[in-house]
């Protein structure tokens, strides 16, 4: 699955590169971010571009299914761990947390992010209309995982692709 996520990110990046600079239509040069997500495989950069035009140099960072905003953890870990938290006994949550080396504070931040930032985002306000019957927002992101059937082959990737627009830093303050 990791290979597949890399491929999806490469495709998203290629689409951005081909469009060129949105500011001046200049050529885009590769200017990847060094980014090592914890809890994922050996990824060490996030695709990013920089306009080659002198005086513009605008940065363009494509959406990603591997990275969620500035979070250092791989996007799918953020989604899955946050989902797993729902309805689990405290001891179990602690074990998973320790296994992945995630601090309790971090986990609480992720949970708060899903429940307030994500649930209140303009992205979600538009997209939630496509879910019938409507999703339980209090159990996000578990309700999303269940609806996308993420335990089935390829479905987690589909969920991450759905979420990809919110990974662009300018779209949503993380
Ligand atoms: Zn430019």
PDB file of N, CA and C in Angstrom, residues 1-2 4-5 8 43 64-66 74-81 83 114 141 144-164:
ATOM      1  N   UNK A   1       0.821  -1.201   0.000  1.00  0.00           N
ATOM      2  CA  UNK A   1       0.000   0.000   0.000  1.00  0.00           C
ATOM      3  C   UNK A   1       0.867   1.267   0.000  1.00  0.00           C
ATOM      4  N   UNK A   2       2.042   1.197   0.658  1.00  0.00           N
ATOM      5  CA  UNK A   2       2.906   2.378   0.700  1.00  0.00           C
ATOM      6  C   UNK A   2       3.333   2.807  -0.692  1.00  0.00           C
ATOM      7  N   UNK A   4       1.702   2.391  -3.381  1.00  0.00           N
ATOM      8  CA  UNK A   4       0.541   2.984  -4.033  1.00  0.00           C
ATOM      9  C   UNK A   4       0.380   4.445  -3.595  1.00  0.00           C
ATOM     10  N   UNK A   5       0.576   4.699  -2.302  1.00  0.00           N
ATOM     11  CA  UNK A   5       0.472   6.073  -1.801  1.00  0.00           C
ATOM     12  C   UNK A   5       1.533   6.962  -2.445  1.00  0.00           C
ATOM     13  N   UNK A   8       0.347   7.749  -5.968  1.00  0.00           N
ATOM     14  CA  UNK A   8      -0.720   8.752  -5.986  1.00  0.00           C
ATOM     15  C   UNK A   8      -0.121  10.146  -5.784  1.00  0.00           C
ATOM     16  N   UNK A  43       9.921   7.466   4.070  1.00  0.00           N
ATOM     17  CA  UNK A  43       9.766   8.630   3.207  1.00  0.00           C
ATOM     18  C   UNK A  43      10.587   9.758   3.769  1.00  0.00           C
ATOM     19  N   UNK A  64      -1.406  15.904  -0.979  1.00  0.00           N
ATOM     20  CA  UNK A  64      -0.690  14.661  -0.693  1.00  0.00           C
ATOM     21  C   UNK A  64      -1.580  13.666   0.044  1.00  0.00           C
ATOM     22  N   UNK A  65      -1.415  12.399  -0.284  1.00  0.00           N
ATOM     23  CA  UNK A  65      -2.129  11.377   0.485  1.00  0.00           C
ATOM     24  C   UNK A  65      -1.225  10.823   1.586  1.00  0.00           C
ATOM     25  N   UNK A  66       0.053  11.270   1.603  1.00  0.00           N
ATOM     26  CA  UNK A  66       0.978  10.746   2.602  1.00  0.00           C
ATOM     27  C   UNK A  66       1.181  11.699   3.770  1.00  0.00           C
ATOM     28  N   UNK A  74       2.818  10.240   9.123  1.00  0.00           N
ATOM     29  CA  UNK A  74       2.224   9.949   7.833  1.00  0.00           C
ATOM     30  C   UNK A  74       0.712  10.150   7.930  1.00  0.00           C
ATOM     31  N   UNK A  75       0.121  10.703   6.885  1.00  0.00           N
ATOM     32  CA  UNK A  75      -1.305  11.016   6.883  1.00  0.00           C
ATOM     33  C   UNK A  75      -2.183   9.857   7.293  1.00  0.00           C
ATOM     34  N   UNK A  76      -1.864   8.665   6.790  1.00  0.00           N
ATOM     35  CA  UNK A  76      -2.747   7.546   7.092  1.00  0.00           C
ATOM     36  C   UNK A  76      -2.677   7.135   8.551  1.00  0.00           C
ATOM     37  N   UNK A  77      -1.519   7.392   9.190  1.00  0.00           N
ATOM     38  CA  UNK A  77      -1.402   7.088  10.622  1.00  0.00           C
ATOM     39  C   UNK A  77      -2.316   8.024  11.414  1.00  0.00           C
ATOM     40  N   UNK A  78      -2.307   9.301  11.026  1.00  0.00           N
ATOM     41  CA  UNK A  78      -3.158  10.277  11.703  1.00  0.00           C
ATOM     42  C   UNK A  78      -4.621   9.861  11.582  1.00  0.00           C
ATOM     43  N   UNK A  79      -5.010   9.428  10.389  1.00  0.00           N
ATOM     44  CA  UNK A  79      -6.401   9.027  10.161  1.00  0.00           C
ATOM     45  C   UNK A  79      -6.737   7.777  10.966  1.00  0.00           C
ATOM     46  N   UNK A  80      -5.904   6.754  10.831  1.00  0.00           N
ATOM     47  CA  UNK A  80      -6.212   5.472  11.463  1.00  0.00           C
ATOM     48  C   UNK A  80      -6.156   5.514  12.974  1.00  0.00           C
ATOM     49  N   UNK A  81      -5.097   6.121  13.514  1.00  0.00           N
ATOM     50  CA  UNK A  81      -4.974   6.163  14.973  1.00  0.00           C
ATOM     51  C   UNK A  81      -6.115   6.980  15.565  1.00  0.00           C
ATOM     52  N   UNK A  83      -9.027   7.316  14.343  1.00  0.00           N
ATOM     53  CA  UNK A  83     -10.245   6.511  14.218  1.00  0.00           C
ATOM     54  C   UNK A  83     -10.280   5.417  15.278  1.00  0.00           C
ATOM     55  N   UNK A 114      -9.875  16.901  14.335  1.00  0.00           N
ATOM     56  CA  UNK A 114     -10.971  16.280  13.575  1.00  0.00           C
ATOM     57  C   UNK A 114     -12.323  16.851  13.975  1.00  0.00           C
ATOM     58  N   UNK A 141     -12.566  10.645  12.968  1.00  0.00           N
ATOM     59  CA  UNK A 141     -12.695  10.200  11.581  1.00  0.00           C
ATOM     60  C   UNK A 141     -13.170   8.746  11.456  1.00  0.00           C
ATOM     61  N   UNK A 144     -15.921   8.244   8.989  1.00  0.00           N
ATOM     62  CA  UNK A 144     -15.422   8.302   7.603  1.00  0.00           C
ATOM     63  C   UNK A 144     -14.780   6.969   7.207  1.00  0.00           C
ATOM     64  N   UNK A 145     -13.977   6.425   8.120  1.00  0.00           N
ATOM     65  CA  UNK A 145     -13.299   5.150   7.845  1.00  0.00           C
ATOM     66  C   UNK A 145     -14.310   4.041   7.604  1.00  0.00           C
ATOM     67  N   UNK A 146     -15.354   4.014   8.410  1.00  0.00           N
ATOM     68  CA  UNK A 146     -16.378   2.983   8.271  1.00  0.00           C
ATOM     69  C   UNK A 146     -17.094   3.156   6.927  1.00  0.00           C
ATOM     70  N   UNK A 147     -17.447   4.400   6.593  1.00  0.00           N
ATOM     71  CA  UNK A 147     -18.170   4.650   5.345  1.00  0.00           C
ATOM     72  C   UNK A 147     -17.307   4.324   4.127  1.00  0.00           C
ATOM     73  N   UNK A 148     -16.015   4.593   4.229  1.00  0.00           N
ATOM     74  CA  UNK A 148     -15.123   4.275   3.111  1.00  0.00           C
ATOM     75  C   UNK A 148     -14.702   2.820   3.110  1.00  0.00           C
ATOM     76  N   UNK A 149     -15.096   2.085   4.178  1.00  0.00           N
ATOM     77  CA  UNK A 149     -14.791   0.658   4.225  1.00  0.00           C
ATOM     78  C   UNK A 149     -13.280   0.414   4.155  1.00  0.00           C
ATOM     79  N   UNK A 150     -12.517   1.135   4.976  1.00  0.00           N
ATOM     80  CA  UNK A 150     -11.060   1.148   4.817  1.00  0.00           C
ATOM     81  C   UNK A 150     -10.366  -0.198   5.039  1.00  0.00           C
ATOM     82  N   UNK A 151     -11.114  -1.178   5.588  1.00  0.00           N
ATOM     83  CA  UNK A 151     -10.455  -2.464   5.766  1.00  0.00           C
ATOM     84  C   UNK A 151     -10.403  -3.254   4.463  1.00  0.00           C
ATOM     85  N   UNK A 152     -11.175  -2.817   3.487  1.00  0.00           N
ATOM     86  CA  UNK A 152     -11.144  -3.466   2.170  1.00  0.00           C
ATOM     87  C   UNK A 152      -9.965  -2.935   1.362  1.00  0.00           C
ATOM     88  N   UNK A 153      -9.465  -3.771   0.459  1.00  0.00           N
ATOM     89  CA  UNK A 153      -8.339  -3.413  -0.406  1.00  0.00           C
ATOM     90  C   UNK A 153      -8.548  -2.084  -1.122  1.00  0.00           C
ATOM     91  N   UNK A 154      -7.567  -1.203  -1.014  1.00  0.00           N
ATOM     92  CA  UNK A 154      -7.603   0.031  -1.800  1.00  0.00           C
ATOM     93  C   UNK A 154      -8.514   1.111  -1.256  1.00  0.00           C
ATOM     94  N   UNK A 155      -9.302   0.786  -0.245  1.00  0.00           N
ATOM     95  CA  UNK A 155     -10.271   1.768   0.231  1.00  0.00           C
ATOM     96  C   UNK A 155      -9.644   2.852   1.112  1.00  0.00           C
ATOM     97  N   UNK A 156      -8.548   2.486   1.826  1.00  0.00           N
ATOM     98  CA  UNK A 156      -7.879   3.508   2.630  1.00  0.00           C
ATOM     99  C   UNK A 156      -7.273   4.569   1.707  1.00  0.00           C
ATOM    100  N   UNK A 157      -6.734   4.108   0.581  1.00  0.00           N
ATOM    101  CA  UNK A 157      -6.179   5.046  -0.392  1.00  0.00           C
ATOM    102  C   UNK A 157      -7.285   5.966  -0.904  1.00  0.00           C
ATOM    103  N   UNK A 158      -8.460   5.385  -1.149  1.00  0.00           N
ATOM    104  CA  UNK A 158      -9.591   6.193  -1.619  1.00  0.00           C
ATOM    105  C   UNK A 158      -9.941   7.264  -0.586  1.00  0.00           C
ATOM    106  N   UNK A 159      -9.906   6.892   0.692  1.00  0.00           N
ATOM    107  CA  UNK A 159     -10.205   7.865   1.749  1.00  0.00           C
ATOM    108  C   UNK A 159      -9.139   8.962   1.790  1.00  0.00           C
ATOM    109  N   UNK A 160      -7.870   8.562   1.671  1.00  0.00           N
ATOM    110  CA  UNK A 160      -6.796   9.555   1.710  1.00  0.00           C
ATOM    111  C   UNK A 160      -6.852  10.477   0.493  1.00  0.00           C
ATOM    112  N   UNK A 161      -7.289   9.931  -0.640  1.00  0.00           N
ATOM    113  CA  UNK A 161      -7.442  10.776  -1.834  1.00  0.00           C
ATOM    114  C   UNK A 161      -8.572  11.779  -1.626  1.00  0.00           C
ATOM    115  N   UNK A 162      -9.629  11.300  -0.978  1.00  0.00           N
ATOM    116  CA  UNK A 162     -10.752  12.182  -0.663  1.00  0.00           C
ATOM    117  C   UNK A 162     -10.278  13.331   0.224  1.00  0.00           C
ATOM    118  N   UNK A 163      -9.381  13.005   1.177  1.00  0.00           N
ATOM    119  CA  UNK A 163      -8.891  14.006   2.133  1.00  0.00           C
ATOM    120  C   UNK A 163      -7.764  14.876   1.576  1.00  0.00           C
ATOM    121  N   UNK A 164      -7.193  14.475   0.431  1.00  0.00           N
ATOM    122  CA  UNK A 164      -6.009  15.152  -0.100  1.00  0.00           C
ATOM    123  C   UNK A 164      -6.131  16.678  -0.201  1.00  0.00           C
TER     124      UNK A 164
END
